[in-house]
Every structure is written in C-alpha cells, then in structure tokens.
Amino acid sequence: DAKTTQPPSMDCAEGRAANLPCNHSTISGNEYVYWYRQIHSQGPQYIIHGLKNNETNEMASLIITEDRKSSTLILPHATLRDTAVYYCIVRVYGSGNTGKLIFGQGTTLQVKP
Amino acid sequence: NAGVTQTPKFRVLKTGQSMTLLCAQDMNHEYMYWYRQDPGMGLRLIHYSVGEGTTAKGEVPDGYNVSRLKKQNFLLGLESAAPSQTSVYFCASSRPTGELFFGEGSRLTVL
C-alpha cells in the first residue's frame, strides 16, 4: 500500500470548516483513500473513504484531486468534539489487498473556541 | 454485537514476564491486526493476519508473537516483556474490502 504524508498539526476555529490535507503521490489505481480519527486514547474511528470521486457522509466530505495524488478531508462545521488525531491511509480494495496496513503519524487537529 | 473486544484492558508486568493479549471479533472478518501506540505517536503495525491459520510481520514485530487458530481470535504474545514494550495495544479487524474496526485498547506497563 502506498504511503501518505500529512501535516503534524492544525488549528481550526469552532464553527468553521476544517480542511485536512493528505499527500499520496504514489497511489496506484486500485487503492482507495481512507480517513480515520482517534479521539484521546480511544481506538481509531472510521470517517470516510473514496477512490476518485468526491464523497460525503454525515461526518465529513472527502475531496480527491483528479490525479489522485492528494486529498482533503473536510469537516464542514468543526466542534470542540472534533479535536482529535486524523489519519489518512491508502488501501487496496478487494483482490490484491495484502493486508499490511500502515498508519502514519496523522494530523492533530485542535478545534479552538 | 460487541465488535472488537480486547482483554485485558490494563496489565502491569515485571521485566521478563510473559503474557498474552486476546482480541476477539464477532463480525466474521478475515483480516485482523495488532498495533502499538506510544505516547504522542501514531499507530505502528506489529503483526497482522489475512485469515485463519495465517500471520505476517508488520513494522515492529520483534519481541512479539501471534497466533490465529480461530477466525474470530487473534492473540498477541510477549514471551519476555521489556520496558520498551510499555505501550497501548490496539487490535483491529476488517473485511478485505472494508474499513477497519478497532478495539478500545489494552494498556500495558512493563516495570
């Protein structure tokens, strides 16, 4: 699975949109982009995933560039409860998935009042 | 539906002691993982399994052994615990095509 690069930390004002970038320049055609977050010391929680089209669910939106080399997770109206570490990973979907799944350091998002 | 359950949740060991962490999932997932997380750090993959009876090494496998005798269980063993293995251990499971589901973590201290 391809590696990802994320900024170590970001701040966001409460109520504003939080835009978290991720670089995955070596992504291959059968790899999806997944986002997880970890609040305090809990187990990471799945947020969203996508292949090449923009995706939206009740938690967030995922914007993937046309060349698929980078993506942005958008939390439209950040709250204090969104303060967490956010991980971007890429993963082969379906056959060919070796199972080895590496997490990076993630981005620590601090939402401020 | 319990999801992914880790036992024990807390444990204190002395250097040289052995122990086993148990991960159980009730979602019939093929893939299972063990990660460790040190303070202020990201998750590091220790070992993983893509099916019953199979295991493979991750990023930091030294000092750990694993077994997947049953599809629903993935055991992580420390044969001779060292202070460097003080960490929070997370287990996760997934289908080959799905997202990961994580347990709540097991906090291990080695004195």
PDB file of C-alpha atoms in Angstrom:
ATOM      1  CA  ASP A   1       0.000   0.000   0.000  1.00  0.00           C
ATOM      2  CA  ALA A   2       1.204   3.493  -0.833  1.00  0.00           C
ATOM      3  CA  LYS A   3       2.458   5.823   1.887  1.00  0.00           C
ATOM      4  CA  THR A   4       0.821   9.077   2.899  1.00  0.00           C
ATOM      5  CA  THR A   5       2.126  12.412   4.175  1.00  0.00           C
ATOM      6  CA  GLN A   6       0.140  14.708   6.474  1.00  0.00           C
ATOM      7  CA  PRO A   7       0.977  17.904   8.363  1.00  0.00           C
ATOM      8  CA  PRO A   8       1.651  17.109  12.033  1.00  0.00           C
ATOM      9  CA  SER A   9      -0.828  19.634  13.424  1.00  0.00           C
ATOM     10  CA  MET A  10      -3.531  22.125  12.509  1.00  0.00           C
ATOM     11  CA  ASP A  11      -5.809  24.542  14.327  1.00  0.00           C
ATOM     12  CA  CYS A  12      -9.386  25.408  13.451  1.00  0.00           C
ATOM     13  CA  ALA A  13     -11.904  27.813  14.972  1.00  0.00           C
ATOM     14  CA  GLU A  14     -15.087  26.276  16.292  1.00  0.00           C
ATOM     15  CA  GLY A  15     -17.898  26.503  13.746  1.00  0.00           C
ATOM     16  CA  ARG A  16     -15.547  26.935  10.808  1.00  0.00           C
ATOM     17  CA  ALA A  17     -14.652  24.307   8.239  1.00  0.00           C
ATOM     18  CA  ALA A  18     -11.598  22.197   8.964  1.00  0.00           C
ATOM     19  CA  ASN A  19      -9.650  21.176   5.864  1.00  0.00           C
ATOM     20  CA  LEU A  20      -7.118  18.422   6.453  1.00  0.00           C
ATOM     21  CA  PRO A  21      -4.742  17.662   3.568  1.00  0.00           C
ATOM     22  CA  CYS A  22      -3.073  14.375   2.700  1.00  0.00           C
ATOM     23  CA  ASN A  23      -0.466  13.619   0.082  1.00  0.00           C
ATOM     24  CA  HIS A  24      -0.385  10.156  -1.501  1.00  0.00           C
ATOM     25  CA  SER A  25       1.653  10.731  -4.620  1.00  0.00           C
ATOM     26  CA  THR A  26       2.484   7.049  -5.164  1.00  0.00           C
ATOM     27  CA  ILE A  27      -1.106   5.827  -5.014  1.00  0.00           C
ATOM     28  CA  SER A  28      -1.972   3.161  -7.535  1.00  0.00           C
ATOM     29  CA  GLY A  29      -5.161   2.686  -9.482  1.00  0.00           C
ATOM     30  CA  ASN A  30      -6.705   0.099  -7.193  1.00  0.00           C
ATOM     31  CA  GLU A  31      -6.036   1.912  -3.942  1.00  0.00           C
ATOM     32  CA  TYR A  32      -8.716   3.754  -2.028  1.00  0.00           C
ATOM     33  CA  VAL A  33      -8.130   6.673   0.326  1.00  0.00           C
ATOM     34  CA  TYR A  34      -9.415   6.120   3.869  1.00  0.00           C
ATOM     35  CA  TRP A  35      -9.678   8.561   6.743  1.00  0.00           C
ATOM     36  CA  TYR A  36      -9.822   7.680  10.421  1.00  0.00           C
ATOM     37  CA  ARG A  37      -9.692   9.728  13.579  1.00  0.00           C
ATOM     38  CA  GLN A  38      -8.601   8.990  17.115  1.00  0.00           C
ATOM     39  CA  ILE A  39     -10.074  10.937  20.000  1.00  0.00           C
ATOM     40  CA  HIS A  40      -7.950  10.979  23.144  1.00  0.00           C
ATOM     41  CA  SER A  41      -6.641   7.438  23.569  1.00  0.00           C
ATOM     42  CA  GLN A  42      -9.657   5.625  22.161  1.00  0.00           C
ATOM     43  CA  GLY A  43      -9.455   3.225  19.255  1.00  0.00           C
ATOM     44  CA  PRO A  44      -9.441   4.969  15.877  1.00  0.00           C
ATOM     45  CA  GLN A  45     -12.817   5.514  14.239  1.00  0.00           C
ATOM     46  CA  TYR A  46     -13.608   5.248  10.544  1.00  0.00           C
ATOM     47  CA  ILE A  47     -14.718   8.503   8.900  1.00  0.00           C
ATOM     48  CA  ILE A  48     -14.929   8.122   5.133  1.00  0.00           C
ATOM     49  CA  HIS A  49     -13.246   6.612   2.097  1.00  0.00           C
ATOM     50  CA  GLY A  50     -13.140   7.157  -1.659  1.00  0.00           C
ATOM     51  CA  LEU A  51     -11.499   6.153  -4.913  1.00  0.00           C
ATOM     52  CA  LYS A  52     -11.595   9.137  -7.251  1.00  0.00           C
ATOM     53  CA  ASN A  53     -14.919  10.856  -6.898  1.00  0.00           C
ATOM     54  CA  ASN A  54     -15.717  13.244  -4.108  1.00  0.00           C
ATOM     55  CA  GLU A  55     -17.566  11.598  -1.258  1.00  0.00           C
ATOM     56  CA  THR A  56     -19.786  12.939   1.509  1.00  0.00           C
ATOM     57  CA  ASN A  57     -21.391  11.365   4.535  1.00  0.00           C
ATOM     58  CA  GLU A  58     -22.881  12.613   7.769  1.00  0.00           C
ATOM     59  CA  MET A  59     -19.446  13.189   9.297  1.00  0.00           C
ATOM     60  CA  ALA A  60     -17.346  14.715   6.549  1.00  0.00           C
ATOM     61  CA  SER A  61     -16.543  15.257   2.890  1.00  0.00           C
ATOM     62  CA  LEU A  62     -13.600  13.831   1.000  1.00  0.00           C
ATOM     63  CA  ILE A  63     -12.146  15.678  -1.968  1.00  0.00           C
ATOM     64  CA  ILE A  64      -9.675  13.720  -4.117  1.00  0.00           C
ATOM     65  CA  THR A  65      -7.694  15.539  -6.790  1.00  0.00           C
ATOM     66  CA  GLU A  66      -8.110  14.450 -10.381  1.00  0.00           C
ATOM     67  CA  ASP A  67      -4.637  12.900 -10.486  1.00  0.00           C
ATOM     68  CA  ARG A  68      -5.422  11.194  -7.134  1.00  0.00           C
ATOM     69  CA  LYS A  69      -2.079  12.242  -5.683  1.00  0.00           C
ATOM     70  CA  SER A  70      -3.651  14.169  -2.830  1.00  0.00           C
ATOM     71  CA  SER A  71      -6.897  14.525  -0.956  1.00  0.00           C
ATOM     72  CA  THR A  72      -8.586  16.759   1.594  1.00  0.00           C
ATOM     73  CA  LEU A  73     -10.882  15.789   4.414  1.00  0.00           C
ATOM     74  CA  ILE A  74     -13.402  18.493   5.193  1.00  0.00           C
ATOM     75  CA  LEU A  75     -15.273  18.803   8.480  1.00  0.00           C
ATOM     76  CA  PRO A  76     -17.837  21.445   7.475  1.00  0.00           C
ATOM     77  CA  HIS A  77     -18.592  22.919  10.903  1.00  0.00           C
ATOM     78  CA  ALA A  78     -15.924  21.851  13.348  1.00  0.00           C
ATOM     79  CA  THR A  79     -16.856  21.480  17.002  1.00  0.00           C
ATOM     80  CA  LEU A  80     -14.692  21.032  20.082  1.00  0.00           C
ATOM     81  CA  ARG A  81     -15.531  17.317  19.943  1.00  0.00           C
ATOM     82  CA  ASP A  82     -13.727  17.099  16.595  1.00  0.00           C
ATOM     83  CA  THR A  83     -10.395  17.703  18.329  1.00  0.00           C
ATOM     84  CA  ALA A  84      -8.525  14.501  17.506  1.00  0.00           C
ATOM     85  CA  VAL A  85      -5.717  12.933  15.521  1.00  0.00           C
ATOM     86  CA  TYR A  86      -6.757  12.339  11.908  1.00  0.00           C
ATOM     87  CA  TYR A  87      -5.143   9.594   9.868  1.00  0.00           C
ATOM     88  CA  CYS A  88      -5.128   9.311   6.097  1.00  0.00           C
ATOM     89  CA  ILE A  89      -4.240   5.911   4.671  1.00  0.00           C
ATOM     90  CA  VAL A  90      -4.467   4.252   1.283  1.00  0.00           C
ATOM     91  CA  ARG A  91      -5.573   0.700   0.886  1.00  0.00           C
ATOM     92  CA  VAL A  92      -6.053  -1.742  -1.950  1.00  0.00           C
ATOM     93  CA  TYR A  93      -9.733  -2.554  -2.298  1.00  0.00           C
ATOM     94  CA  GLY A  94     -10.604  -6.160  -2.955  1.00  0.00           C
ATOM     95  CA  SER A  95      -8.331  -8.751  -4.534  1.00  0.00           C
ATOM     96  CA  GLY A  96      -4.689  -7.829  -4.296  1.00  0.00           C
ATOM     97  CA  ASN A  97      -5.083  -6.499  -0.781  1.00  0.00           C
ATOM     98  CA  THR A  98      -2.057  -7.942   1.004  1.00  0.00           C
ATOM     99  CA  GLY A  99      -3.481  -6.995   4.367  1.00  0.00           C
ATOM    100  CA  LYS A 100      -0.473  -4.975   5.503  1.00  0.00           C
ATOM    101  CA  LEU A 101      -1.878  -1.631   6.573  1.00  0.00           C
ATOM    102  CA  ILE A 102       0.479   1.108   7.735  1.00  0.00           C
ATOM    103  CA  PHE A 103      -0.673   4.226   9.562  1.00  0.00           C
ATOM    104  CA  GLY A 104       1.427   7.391   9.525  1.00  0.00           C
ATOM    105  CA  GLN A 105       1.715   9.969  12.278  1.00  0.00           C
ATOM    106  CA  GLY A 106      -1.541  11.651  11.376  1.00  0.00           C
ATOM    107  CA  THR A 107      -2.588  15.278  11.851  1.00  0.00           C
ATOM    108  CA  THR A 108      -3.519  16.552  15.283  1.00  0.00           C
ATOM    109  CA  LEU A 109      -6.480  18.874  14.794  1.00  0.00           C
ATOM    110  CA  GLN A 110      -7.121  21.315  17.611  1.00  0.00           C
ATOM    111  CA  VAL A 111     -10.527  22.999  17.435  1.00  0.00           C
ATOM    112  CA  LYS A 112     -10.491  26.214  19.436  1.00  0.00           C
ATOM    113  CA  PRO A 113     -13.446  28.147  20.877  1.00  0.00           C
TER     114      PRO A 113
ATOM    115  CA  ASN B   1     -22.959  -7.001  18.545  1.00  0.00           C
ATOM    116  CA  ALA B   2     -19.764  -6.430  20.516  1.00  0.00           C
ATOM    117  CA  GLY B   3     -17.479  -5.678  17.546  1.00  0.00           C
ATOM    118  CA  VAL B   4     -13.824  -5.980  18.555  1.00  0.00           C
ATOM    119  CA  THR B   5     -13.073  -6.868  22.157  1.00  0.00           C
ATOM    120  CA  GLN B   6      -9.628  -6.780  23.745  1.00  0.00           C
ATOM    121  CA  THR B   7      -8.657  -8.427  27.010  1.00  0.00           C
ATOM    122  CA  PRO B   8      -7.198  -7.465  29.355  1.00  0.00           C
ATOM    123  CA  LYS B   9      -7.670  -3.690  29.182  1.00  0.00           C
ATOM    124  CA  PHE B  10      -4.916  -2.983  31.697  1.00  0.00           C
ATOM    125  CA  ARG B  11      -1.896  -5.001  32.789  1.00  0.00           C
ATOM    126  CA  VAL B  12       1.299  -4.383  34.710  1.00  0.00           C
ATOM    127  CA  LEU B  13       4.197  -6.768  34.163  1.00  0.00           C
ATOM    128  CA  LYS B  14       7.681  -7.115  35.522  1.00  0.00           C
ATOM    129  CA  THR B  15      10.601  -7.322  33.115  1.00  0.00           C
ATOM    130  CA  GLY B  16      10.976 -10.871  31.841  1.00  0.00           C
ATOM    131  CA  GLN B  17       7.400 -11.956  32.494  1.00  0.00           C
ATOM    132  CA  SER B  18       5.221 -13.262  29.706  1.00  0.00           C
ATOM    133  CA  MET B  19       1.642 -12.540  28.817  1.00  0.00           C
ATOM    134  CA  THR B  20      -0.935 -12.847  26.064  1.00  0.00           C
ATOM    135  CA  LEU B  21      -3.362 -10.228  24.791  1.00  0.00           C
ATOM    136  CA  LEU B  22      -6.563 -11.573  23.316  1.00  0.00           C
ATOM    137  CA  CYS B  23      -8.507  -9.931  20.522  1.00  0.00           C
ATOM    138  CA  ALA B  24     -11.935 -11.271  19.623  1.00  0.00           C
ATOM    139  CA  GLN B  25     -14.216 -10.083  16.832  1.00  0.00           C
ATOM    140  CA  ASP B  26     -17.755 -11.183  16.092  1.00  0.00           C
ATOM    141  CA  MET B  27     -18.099  -9.725  12.584  1.00  0.00           C
ATOM    142  CA  ASN B  28     -16.667 -12.722  10.708  1.00  0.00           C
ATOM    143  CA  HIS B  29     -13.819 -10.577   9.400  1.00  0.00           C
ATOM    144  CA  GLU B  30     -10.945 -12.201   7.563  1.00  0.00           C
ATOM    145  CA  TYR B  31      -8.275  -9.623   8.374  1.00  0.00           C
ATOM    146  CA  MET B  32      -7.021  -8.843  11.870  1.00  0.00           C
ATOM    147  CA  TYR B  33      -4.273  -6.534  13.095  1.00  0.00           C
ATOM    148  CA  TRP B  34      -2.250  -5.680  16.172  1.00  0.00           C
ATOM    149  CA  TYR B  35      -0.891  -2.139  16.521  1.00  0.00           C
ATOM    150  CA  ARG B  36       1.002  -0.423  19.291  1.00  0.00           C
ATOM    151  CA  GLN B  37       0.845   3.251  20.126  1.00  0.00           C
ATOM    152  CA  ASP B  38       3.385   5.055  22.262  1.00  0.00           C
ATOM    153  CA  PRO B  39       2.666   8.468  23.827  1.00  0.00           C
ATOM    154  CA  GLY B  40       2.382  11.190  21.210  1.00  0.00           C
ATOM    155  CA  MET B  41       2.994   8.744  18.401  1.00  0.00           C
ATOM    156  CA  GLY B  42       0.962   7.210  15.642  1.00  0.00           C
ATOM    157  CA  LEU B  43      -0.051   3.579  15.294  1.00  0.00           C
ATOM    158  CA  ARG B  44       2.652   1.083  14.392  1.00  0.00           C
ATOM    159  CA  LEU B  45       1.757  -2.294  12.946  1.00  0.00           C
ATOM    160  CA  ILE B  46       3.149  -5.244  14.900  1.00  0.00           C
ATOM    161  CA  HIS B  47       1.640  -8.286  13.167  1.00  0.00           C
ATOM    162  CA  TYR B  48      -1.387  -8.971  11.046  1.00  0.00           C
ATOM    163  CA  SER B  49      -3.389 -11.867   9.678  1.00  0.00           C
ATOM    164  CA  VAL B  50      -5.357 -12.267   6.463  1.00  0.00           C
ATOM    165  CA  GLY B  51      -7.127 -15.418   7.531  1.00  0.00           C
ATOM    166  CA  GLU B  52      -7.373 -18.278   9.977  1.00  0.00           C
ATOM    167  CA  GLY B  53      -4.033 -20.003  10.384  1.00  0.00           C
ATOM    168  CA  THR B  54      -2.033 -17.206   8.736  1.00  0.00           C
ATOM    169  CA  THR B  55       0.074 -14.442  10.253  1.00  0.00           C
ATOM    170  CA  ALA B  56       2.575 -11.935   8.913  1.00  0.00           C
ATOM    171  CA  LYS B  57       5.047  -9.411  10.275  1.00  0.00           C
ATOM    172  CA  GLY B  58       4.319  -5.706  10.331  1.00  0.00           C
ATOM    173  CA  GLU B  59       6.614  -2.751  11.026  1.00  0.00           C
ATOM    174  CA  VAL B  60       7.727  -3.627  14.566  1.00  0.00           C
ATOM    175  CA  PRO B  61       7.379  -7.409  15.089  1.00  0.00           C
ATOM    176  CA  ASP B  62      10.439  -8.062  17.273  1.00  0.00           C
ATOM    177  CA  GLY B  63       9.651  -9.303  20.765  1.00  0.00           C
ATOM    178  CA  TYR B  64       6.102 -10.354  19.857  1.00  0.00           C
ATOM    179  CA  ASN B  65       4.460 -13.499  18.594  1.00  0.00           C
ATOM    180  CA  VAL B  66       0.938 -14.004  17.300  1.00  0.00           C
ATOM    181  CA  SER B  67      -1.461 -16.795  16.528  1.00  0.00           C
ATOM    182  CA  ARG B  68      -4.745 -17.023  14.639  1.00  0.00           C
ATOM    183  CA  LEU B  69      -6.032 -20.502  15.379  1.00  0.00           C
ATOM    184  CA  LYS B  70      -9.656 -19.408  15.078  1.00  0.00           C
ATOM    185  CA  LYS B  71     -11.022 -16.860  12.655  1.00  0.00           C
ATOM    186  CA  GLN B  72     -12.559 -14.765  15.388  1.00  0.00           C
ATOM    187  CA  ASN B  73      -9.483 -14.579  17.633  1.00  0.00           C
ATOM    188  CA  PHE B  74      -6.049 -13.024  17.215  1.00  0.00           C
ATOM    189  CA  LEU B  75      -3.601 -13.467  20.078  1.00  0.00           C
ATOM    190  CA  LEU B  76      -0.557 -11.285  20.735  1.00  0.00           C
ATOM    191  CA  GLY B  77       2.127 -12.788  22.966  1.00  0.00           C
ATOM    192  CA  LEU B  78       5.068 -11.277  24.793  1.00  0.00           C
ATOM    193  CA  GLU B  79       7.457 -14.063  25.777  1.00  0.00           C
ATOM    194  CA  SER B  80       9.825 -11.918  27.858  1.00  0.00           C
ATOM    195  CA  ALA B  81       8.458  -8.455  28.472  1.00  0.00           C
ATOM    196  CA  ALA B  82      10.787  -5.444  28.346  1.00  0.00           C
ATOM    197  CA  PRO B  83      10.182  -1.850  29.494  1.00  0.00           C
ATOM    198  CA  SER B  84      10.318  -0.787  25.820  1.00  0.00           C
ATOM    199  CA  GLN B  85       7.101  -2.723  25.307  1.00  0.00           C
ATOM    200  CA  THR B  86       5.202  -0.403  27.605  1.00  0.00           C
ATOM    201  CA  SER B  87       2.519   0.904  25.284  1.00  0.00           C
ATOM    202  CA  VAL B  88      -1.133   0.899  24.351  1.00  0.00           C
ATOM    203  CA  TYR B  89      -2.021  -2.006  22.098  1.00  0.00           C
ATOM    204  CA  PHE B  90      -4.892  -1.833  19.647  1.00  0.00           C
ATOM    205  CA  CYS B  91      -6.465  -4.689  17.786  1.00  0.00           C
ATOM    206  CA  ALA B  92      -8.470  -4.179  14.618  1.00  0.00           C
ATOM    207  CA  SER B  93     -10.374  -6.297  12.129  1.00  0.00           C
ATOM    208  CA  SER B  94     -11.803  -5.819   8.664  1.00  0.00           C
ATOM    209  CA  ARG B  95     -13.057  -7.466   5.532  1.00  0.00           C
ATOM    210  CA  PRO B  96     -10.635  -7.246   2.584  1.00  0.00           C
ATOM    211  CA  THR B  97     -12.872  -4.583   1.110  1.00  0.00           C
ATOM    212  CA  GLY B  98     -13.995  -2.721   4.163  1.00  0.00           C
ATOM    213  CA  GLU B  99     -12.985  -0.290   6.824  1.00  0.00           C
ATOM    214  CA  LEU B 100     -11.132  -1.222   9.992  1.00  0.00           C
ATOM    215  CA  PHE B 101     -12.934  -1.684  13.273  1.00  0.00           C
ATOM    216  CA  PHE B 102     -10.774  -1.098  16.340  1.00  0.00           C
ATOM    217  CA  GLY B 103     -10.948  -2.327  19.889  1.00  0.00           C
ATOM    218  CA  GLU B 104     -10.727   0.003  22.881  1.00  0.00           C
ATOM    219  CA  GLY B 105      -7.078  -0.716  23.524  1.00  0.00           C
ATOM    220  CA  SER B 106      -5.019  -2.591  26.099  1.00  0.00           C
ATOM    221  CA  ARG B 107      -2.693  -0.556  28.276  1.00  0.00           C
ATOM    222  CA  LEU B 108       0.449  -2.462  29.189  1.00  0.00           C
ATOM    223  CA  THR B 109       3.124  -1.280  31.614  1.00  0.00           C
ATOM    224  CA  VAL B 110       6.371  -3.192  31.984  1.00  0.00           C
ATOM    225  CA  LEU B 111       8.383  -2.324  35.092  1.00  0.00           C
TER     226      LEU B 111
END
